[in-house]
Amino acid sequence: MSRVVPPTEPNLDAAAAHLRAGGLVGLPTETVYGVAAHALDTQAVSRIYAAKDRPSFNPLILHVPVEQANLAALDRAGLVRANALDPEAQRVVERLSERWPGPLTLVLPKGPRVPDLTTAGLDTVAIRCPDHPVAQALLRRLDQPLAAPSANRSGRISPTSPQDVLEELGDALGLILDGGPCAEGLESTVVHVGPAGSVTLLRPGTLDRATLERLTDGPVHISEADPARPRSPGLDHRHYAPQTPFLALPTRCGDLPEPLWRRLRERASRASVIGVLCWTAEDASRVPRCLPGVEVHALALTHHGDPHEGARRLFSTLRALDALGADLLLAEPCPPAVDPHGLDFALRDRLRRAATALHDEP
Ligand code: AMP
Ligand code: MG
């Protein structure tokens, strides 16, 4: 069983030694907690896939220290092939990497030192520089980048505290470094930079499309809207899912159209305890009146609707709902307001993968 330890100098040294020997370490970052291994060591990387039960087609992200977080240094280290990018694409990468350290992952031409196992056989590699002092302190002790996908079993809810990591992967890790709760709470925004500096958003995150467009001074395409553009492997299957059956409502409970309302009532009548994910505290106080005759526990993601607070608390709130011992979980739209590609988009993306839509349920 692994231990949660404070990030003291001796514990960081011990974590670095464990990684050099090919072991796994629980790593805090500003997005979610990762399960880290030496990214260029195929045996170590294979331990990540085994611990998570992660499908081998789902590539890993390389985490680098601040000193290496630019195109020239990544190329020198053999992680990226800069000359496979045209000058315009290089300029865009340089602009985007100004946001490092931070919750942004760039998909770039793979360099010669990166094993195929790490990138699931792709000729591109995903790179990120995490904005967390513990992650940086560990990376600086190593002479290799770290592969560090979220420290949960594949498909389950991402961890945002060291206790979550212990619960998910406690048996597989040497140490879990305690870096406190994650400040961002959602996985990084993943972006592909292609010919002529074209930018495609592969996975939405807290760094939103408008910010990316300002940074690159050009359009950012959304991969799901266009099947011809590059896609991010591993995102299509079900993700972030509680173990309790989880249904997403298309509107707030009280606003459901009659046929769906009947369907929900029928479904709710077979449950004795129902957990509901709501957007604001006010929504959570209203919901129980909507479902009379059932024990309802409604948890709000935000006090008054701040999307950053919602992102930070999404995964811990899903865990709390899953721990209720309920027969059924419901999600009201989170957030109800529609900002097509802002932070709202990332939140809706995670919920869409975590829950089944009420109208799709057999
Ligand atoms: P995570 O599981 O949060 O570490 O994120 C890894 C995700 O990054 C994968 O599931 C992919 O969606 C994306 N990714 C990693 N490497 C690549 C790549 N070479 N090309 C496209 N997407 C990638
Ligand atoms: Mg993950």
Coordinates of C-alpha atoms and ligand atoms in Angstrom, one line a residue:
M1 CA 0.0 0.0 0.0
S2 CA 1.4 3.4 -0.8
R3 CA 1.7 6.4 1.6
V4 CA 0.7 10.0 1.2
V5 CA 3.7 12.1 2.2
P6 CA 4.3 15.9 2.5
P7 CA 6.6 17.2 -0.3
T8 CA 9.7 17.7 1.9
E9 CA 13.2 17.6 0.4
P10 CA 13.8 14.0 1.6
N11 CA 10.4 12.8 0.3
L12 CA 11.1 14.5 -3.1
D13 CA 14.5 12.8 -3.2
A14 CA 12.8 9.5 -2.4
A15 CA 10.2 10.0 -5.1
A16 CA 12.9 10.8 -7.7
A17 CA 14.8 7.7 -6.7
H18 CA 11.7 5.6 -7.0
L19 CA 11.0 7.0 -10.5
R20 CA 14.6 6.4 -11.6
A21 CA 14.2 2.8 -10.6
G22 CA 11.1 2.5 -12.9
G23 CA 8.4 3.0 -10.2
L24 CA 5.2 5.0 -10.1
V25 CA 4.6 8.1 -8.0
G26 CA 1.3 10.0 -7.2
L27 CA 2.0 13.5 -8.5
P28 CA 0.0 16.7 -7.7
T29 CA -0.5 19.2 -10.6
E30 CA -2.8 22.2 -10.9
T31 CA -5.2 20.2 -13.1
V32 CA -5.6 16.8 -11.5
Y33 CA -3.3 14.3 -9.6
G34 CA -1.2 12.2 -12.0
V35 CA 0.3 8.8 -11.8
A36 CA 3.9 9.5 -12.9
A37 CA 6.6 7.4 -14.4
H38 CA 9.8 8.1 -16.4
A39 CA 8.4 8.8 -19.9
L40 CA 11.3 7.4 -21.9
D41 CA 11.5 4.2 -20.0
T42 CA 9.2 1.7 -21.6
Q43 CA 9.0 -0.6 -18.6
A44 CA 8.0 2.2 -16.3
V45 CA 5.5 3.5 -18.9
S46 CA 4.0 0.0 -19.2
R47 CA 3.4 0.0 -15.4
I48 CA 1.2 3.1 -15.8
Y49 CA -0.9 1.3 -18.4
A50 CA -1.2 -1.7 -16.2
A51 CA -2.0 0.2 -13.0
K52 CA -4.7 2.2 -14.6
D53 CA -6.0 -0.6 -16.8
R54 CA -5.6 2.0 -19.6
P55 CA -6.2 0.9 -23.2
S56 CA -2.9 0.8 -25.1
F57 CA -4.3 3.1 -27.9
N58 CA -4.6 6.0 -25.4
P59 CA -1.4 8.1 -25.5
L60 CA 0.3 9.7 -22.5
I61 CA 1.3 13.4 -21.9
L62 CA 5.0 14.2 -21.2
H63 CA 5.5 16.6 -18.4
V64 CA 8.6 18.8 -18.5
P65 CA 10.3 21.3 -16.2
V66 CA 10.0 25.1 -16.9
E67 CA 13.6 25.2 -18.2
Q68 CA 12.6 22.8 -21.0
A69 CA 9.2 24.3 -21.8
N70 CA 10.0 25.8 -25.2
L71 CA 10.3 24.5 -28.7
A72 CA 14.1 24.8 -29.0
A73 CA 14.8 23.0 -25.6
L74 CA 12.3 20.2 -26.4
D75 CA 13.9 19.7 -29.8
R76 CA 17.4 19.6 -28.2
A77 CA 16.2 17.0 -25.7
G78 CA 15.0 14.8 -28.6
L79 CA 11.3 15.0 -27.4
V80 CA 10.0 17.0 -30.3
R81 CA 11.1 17.4 -34.0
A82 CA 10.9 21.2 -34.5
N83 CA 12.0 21.0 -38.1
A84 CA 8.9 18.9 -38.9
L85 CA 6.9 22.1 -38.3
D86 CA 6.8 24.9 -40.9
P87 CA 7.9 28.4 -39.8
E88 CA 4.3 29.5 -39.2
A89 CA 3.6 26.5 -37.0
Q90 CA 6.8 27.1 -35.1
R91 CA 5.7 30.7 -34.4
V92 CA 2.4 29.5 -33.1
V93 CA 4.0 26.9 -30.8
E94 CA 6.3 29.6 -29.4
R95 CA 3.3 31.8 -28.7
L96 CA 1.3 29.0 -27.1
S97 CA 4.3 27.9 -25.0
E98 CA 4.2 31.4 -23.4
R99 CA 1.3 30.0 -21.4
W100 CA 3.6 27.4 -19.8
P101 CA 3.7 26.5 -17.0
G102 CA 0.0 26.0 -17.1
P103 CA -3.0 23.7 -18.0
L104 CA -2.1 23.5 -21.7
T105 CA -0.9 20.5 -23.6
L106 CA 0.6 20.8 -27.1
V107 CA 0.5 17.9 -29.6
L108 CA 3.7 18.2 -31.7
P109 CA 5.8 16.0 -34.0
K110 CA 7.4 13.3 -32.0
G111 CA 11.2 13.4 -31.3
P112 CA 13.5 10.4 -31.6
R113 CA 13.9 9.7 -27.9
V114 CA 10.2 9.2 -27.2
P115 CA 9.2 5.5 -27.2
D116 CA 6.2 4.4 -29.3
L117 CA 4.5 3.0 -26.2
T118 CA 4.3 6.5 -24.6
T119 CA 2.5 7.9 -27.7
A120 CA 0.5 4.8 -28.4
G121 CA 2.3 4.5 -31.8
L122 CA 1.4 8.0 -33.0
D123 CA 4.0 10.1 -34.8
T124 CA 3.0 13.1 -32.5
V125 CA 3.7 13.6 -28.8
A126 CA 1.8 15.6 -26.2
I127 CA 3.8 17.9 -24.0
R128 CA 2.8 19.9 -21.0
C129 CA 4.6 22.0 -18.3
P130 CA 2.6 21.7 -15.1
D131 CA 2.1 24.8 -12.9
H132 CA 2.6 23.2 -9.5
P133 CA 5.7 23.7 -7.3
V134 CA 5.8 20.1 -6.2
A135 CA 5.6 18.8 -9.8
Q136 CA 8.3 21.2 -10.8
A137 CA 10.5 20.3 -7.9
L138 CA 10.3 16.7 -8.8
L139 CA 10.9 17.3 -12.5
R140 CA 14.0 19.3 -11.8
R141 CA 15.5 16.3 -9.9
L142 CA 15.1 14.1 -13.0
D143 CA 16.9 13.9 -16.3
Q144 CA 13.8 12.7 -18.1
P145 CA 10.2 14.0 -18.6
L146 CA 7.4 12.3 -16.7
A147 CA 4.4 10.6 -18.2
A148 CA 1.6 11.4 -15.8
P149 CA -2.0 10.6 -16.8
S150 CA -4.7 11.1 -14.2
A151 CA -4.2 8.8 -11.2
N152 CA -7.5 6.9 -11.5
R153 CA -8.5 3.6 -13.0
S154 CA -9.3 4.0 -16.6
G155 CA -12.8 5.4 -17.1
R156 CA -13.3 6.5 -13.4
I157 CA -13.5 9.9 -11.8
S158 CA -10.2 11.9 -12.0
P159 CA -8.5 12.5 -8.6
T160 CA -8.2 16.1 -7.2
S161 CA -6.7 15.2 -3.8
P162 CA -4.1 12.8 -2.5
Q163 CA -6.8 10.8 -0.7
D164 CA -8.5 10.2 -4.1
V165 CA -5.3 8.8 -5.5
L166 CA -4.9 6.5 -2.6
E167 CA -8.5 5.3 -3.1
E168 CA -7.9 4.7 -6.9
L169 CA -4.4 3.4 -7.2
G170 CA -3.2 2.8 -3.6
D171 CA -1.8 -0.6 -4.3
A172 CA 0.3 0.4 -7.3
L173 CA 2.2 3.5 -6.2
G174 CA 5.4 3.9 -4.2
L175 CA 4.6 7.3 -2.8
I176 CA 1.9 9.9 -3.2
L177 CA 3.2 13.5 -2.8
D178 CA 0.6 15.7 -1.1
G179 CA 0.3 18.9 -3.0
G180 CA -3.1 19.9 -1.5
P181 CA -6.3 20.1 -3.6
C182 CA -5.9 20.9 -7.3
A183 CA -6.4 24.5 -8.2
E184 CA -7.9 24.0 -11.7
G185 CA -9.7 20.7 -11.2
L186 CA -10.1 19.7 -14.9
E187 CA -7.5 18.0 -17.1
S188 CA -5.5 20.3 -19.4
T189 CA -6.7 21.8 -22.6
V190 CA -5.1 19.7 -25.5
V191 CA -4.2 21.5 -28.7
H192 CA -2.7 20.2 -32.0
V193 CA -0.6 22.6 -34.0
G194 CA -0.5 21.6 -37.7
P195 CA 0.6 22.9 -41.1
A196 CA 0.7 26.7 -41.6
G197 CA 0.1 27.0 -37.8
S198 CA -3.4 25.7 -37.9
V199 CA -4.6 25.1 -34.3
T200 CA -7.2 22.4 -33.4
L201 CA -8.7 22.0 -29.9
L202 CA -8.6 18.3 -29.1
R203 CA -9.8 18.4 -25.5
P204 CA -11.4 21.4 -23.9
G205 CA -10.0 22.6 -20.5
T206 CA -9.9 25.6 -18.3
L207 CA -7.8 27.5 -20.8
D208 CA -10.6 28.3 -23.3
R209 CA -10.9 28.8 -27.0
A210 CA -11.1 32.6 -26.9
T211 CA -7.9 32.8 -24.8
L212 CA -6.1 30.5 -27.3
E213 CA -7.3 32.6 -30.2
R214 CA -6.0 35.7 -28.6
L215 CA -2.7 34.0 -27.9
T216 CA -2.2 32.7 -31.5
D217 CA -3.9 35.6 -33.2
G218 CA -5.9 33.1 -35.4
P219 CA -8.8 30.8 -35.4
V220 CA -8.9 27.7 -33.2
H221 CA -10.8 24.8 -34.8
I222 CA -12.8 22.3 -32.7
S223 CA -12.0 18.8 -33.6
E224 CA -15.3 17.2 -32.9
A225 CA -17.1 19.6 -35.2
D226 CA -15.0 18.4 -38.2
P227 CA -14.2 14.7 -38.6
A228 CA -11.5 15.5 -41.1
R229 CA -9.3 17.3 -38.5
P230 CA -7.0 15.5 -36.1
R231 CA -8.7 13.9 -33.1
S232 CA -7.5 13.0 -29.7
P233 CA -7.4 9.2 -29.2
G234 CA -8.8 7.9 -25.9
L235 CA -11.5 10.6 -25.6
D236 CA -14.4 8.8 -27.2
H237 CA -15.1 6.1 -24.6
R238 CA -16.9 6.7 -21.4
H239 CA -14.9 8.7 -18.8
Y240 CA -15.1 10.3 -15.4
A241 CA -18.0 7.9 -14.5
P242 CA -19.4 7.4 -11.0
Q243 CA -20.2 3.7 -10.3
T244 CA -23.9 4.6 -9.5
P245 CA -26.1 4.9 -12.6
F246 CA -25.9 8.6 -13.7
L247 CA -28.4 10.4 -15.9
A248 CA -27.9 13.9 -17.3
L249 CA -31.1 16.0 -17.6
P250 CA -31.4 18.3 -20.6
T251 CA -33.0 21.1 -18.4
R252 CA -33.4 21.8 -14.7
C253 CA -35.6 19.2 -13.1
G254 CA -38.7 21.5 -12.9
D255 CA -38.5 22.5 -16.6
L256 CA -38.4 19.1 -18.2
P257 CA -40.9 18.6 -21.1
E258 CA -43.8 16.3 -20.2
P259 CA -42.6 13.1 -21.9
L260 CA -39.1 13.3 -20.2
W261 CA -40.7 14.3 -16.9
R262 CA -42.8 11.1 -17.0
R263 CA -39.7 9.1 -17.9
L264 CA -37.8 10.6 -15.0
R265 CA -40.7 10.0 -12.5
E266 CA -40.9 6.4 -13.6
R267 CA -37.1 6.0 -13.2
A268 CA -37.2 7.8 -9.8
S269 CA -40.1 5.6 -8.5
R270 CA -37.7 2.6 -8.6
A271 CA -35.1 4.4 -6.4
S272 CA -35.2 5.1 -2.7
V273 CA -32.2 7.5 -2.6
I274 CA -31.3 9.9 -5.4
G275 CA -28.2 12.1 -5.6
V276 CA -28.5 15.3 -7.8
L277 CA -25.6 17.4 -9.1
C278 CA -26.8 21.0 -9.3
W279 CA -25.1 24.2 -10.5
T280 CA -25.8 26.6 -7.7
A281 CA -26.7 26.3 -4.0
E282 CA -30.1 27.8 -4.9
D283 CA -30.7 25.1 -7.5
A284 CA -29.8 22.5 -4.8
S285 CA -32.3 23.8 -2.4
R286 CA -35.1 23.7 -5.0
V287 CA -34.5 20.2 -6.4
P288 CA -35.9 18.0 -3.5
R289 CA -39.3 19.6 -4.0
C290 CA -39.2 18.4 -7.6
L291 CA -38.9 14.7 -6.6
P292 CA -41.4 14.1 -3.8
G293 CA -41.5 10.7 -2.1
V294 CA -37.8 10.0 -2.6
E295 CA -34.8 10.8 -0.3
V296 CA -33.0 13.4 -2.4
H297 CA -29.4 14.6 -1.7
A298 CA -28.6 17.6 -3.9
L299 CA -25.0 18.8 -4.1
A300 CA -24.2 22.2 -5.7
L301 CA -21.0 22.6 -7.8
T302 CA -20.9 26.4 -7.1
H303 CA -22.2 28.9 -4.6
H304 CA -23.4 31.4 -7.1
G305 CA -22.4 30.1 -10.5
D306 CA -18.7 30.8 -10.9
P307 CA -17.4 28.4 -13.7
H308 CA -13.9 28.2 -12.2
E309 CA -15.4 27.1 -8.9
G310 CA -17.5 24.6 -10.8
A311 CA -14.4 23.2 -12.6
R312 CA -12.4 23.0 -9.4
R313 CA -15.1 21.1 -7.6
L314 CA -16.6 18.9 -10.4
F315 CA -14.6 15.7 -9.7
S316 CA -14.7 15.9 -5.9
T317 CA -18.5 16.5 -6.1
L318 CA -19.0 13.5 -8.4
R319 CA -17.0 11.4 -5.9
A320 CA -19.2 12.7 -3.0
L321 CA -22.3 11.8 -5.0
D322 CA -21.0 8.3 -5.7
A323 CA -20.3 7.8 -2.0
L324 CA -23.9 8.5 -1.0
G325 CA -25.0 4.9 -1.6
A326 CA -27.8 6.2 -3.9
D327 CA -29.6 4.1 -6.4
L328 CA -29.5 6.8 -9.0
L329 CA -27.6 10.0 -9.7
L330 CA -28.9 12.9 -11.8
A331 CA -27.2 16.0 -13.2
E332 CA -29.0 19.2 -13.9
P333 CA -27.3 21.2 -16.8
C334 CA -24.0 22.5 -15.5
P335 CA -23.7 25.3 -16.2
P336 CA -27.1 26.2 -17.6
A337 CA -25.8 29.3 -19.4
V338 CA -24.3 28.6 -22.8
D339 CA -21.0 30.2 -23.7
P340 CA -20.3 27.9 -26.7
H341 CA -16.5 27.4 -26.2
G342 CA -15.7 29.0 -22.9
L343 CA -14.9 27.1 -19.7
D344 CA -18.6 26.0 -19.7
F345 CA -17.7 23.9 -22.8
A346 CA -15.1 22.0 -20.8
L347 CA -17.5 21.3 -17.9
R348 CA -20.2 20.1 -20.3
D349 CA -17.7 18.0 -22.1
R350 CA -16.8 16.1 -18.9
L351 CA -20.4 15.7 -17.8
R352 CA -21.4 14.4 -21.2
R353 CA -18.8 11.6 -20.9
A354 CA -19.6 10.9 -17.3
A355 CA -23.4 10.6 -17.6
T356 CA -26.0 9.0 -19.9
A357 CA -28.5 11.5 -21.3
L358 CA -32.0 10.9 -19.9
H359 CA -33.5 10.8 -23.4
D360 CA -30.9 8.2 -24.5
E361 CA -31.5 5.8 -21.7
P362 CA -33.0 2.6 -22.9
Ligands
AMP1 P1 -4.6 12.2 -19.6 O1 -5.3 10.9 -19.7 O2 -5.4 13.3 -18.9 O3 -3.2 12.2 -19.3 O4 -4.6 12.8 -21.1 C1 -4.1 12.1 -22.2 C2 -4.9 12.6 -23.3 O5 -4.1 13.5 -24.1 C3 -5.2 11.4 -24.3 O6 -6.3 10.7 -23.9 C4 -5.3 12.1 -25.6 O7 -6.7 12.5 -25.7 C5 -4.4 13.3 -25.5 N1 -3.2 13.0 -26.2 C6 -2.0 12.5 -25.7 N2 -1.1 12.4 -26.7 C7 -1.7 12.7 -27.8 C8 -1.3 12.8 -29.2 N3 -0.1 12.4 -29.6 N4 -2.2 13.2 -30.1 C9 -3.5 13.5 -29.8 N5 -3.9 13.5 -28.5 C10 -3.0 13.1 -27.5
MG2 MG -7.6 10.7 -17.3

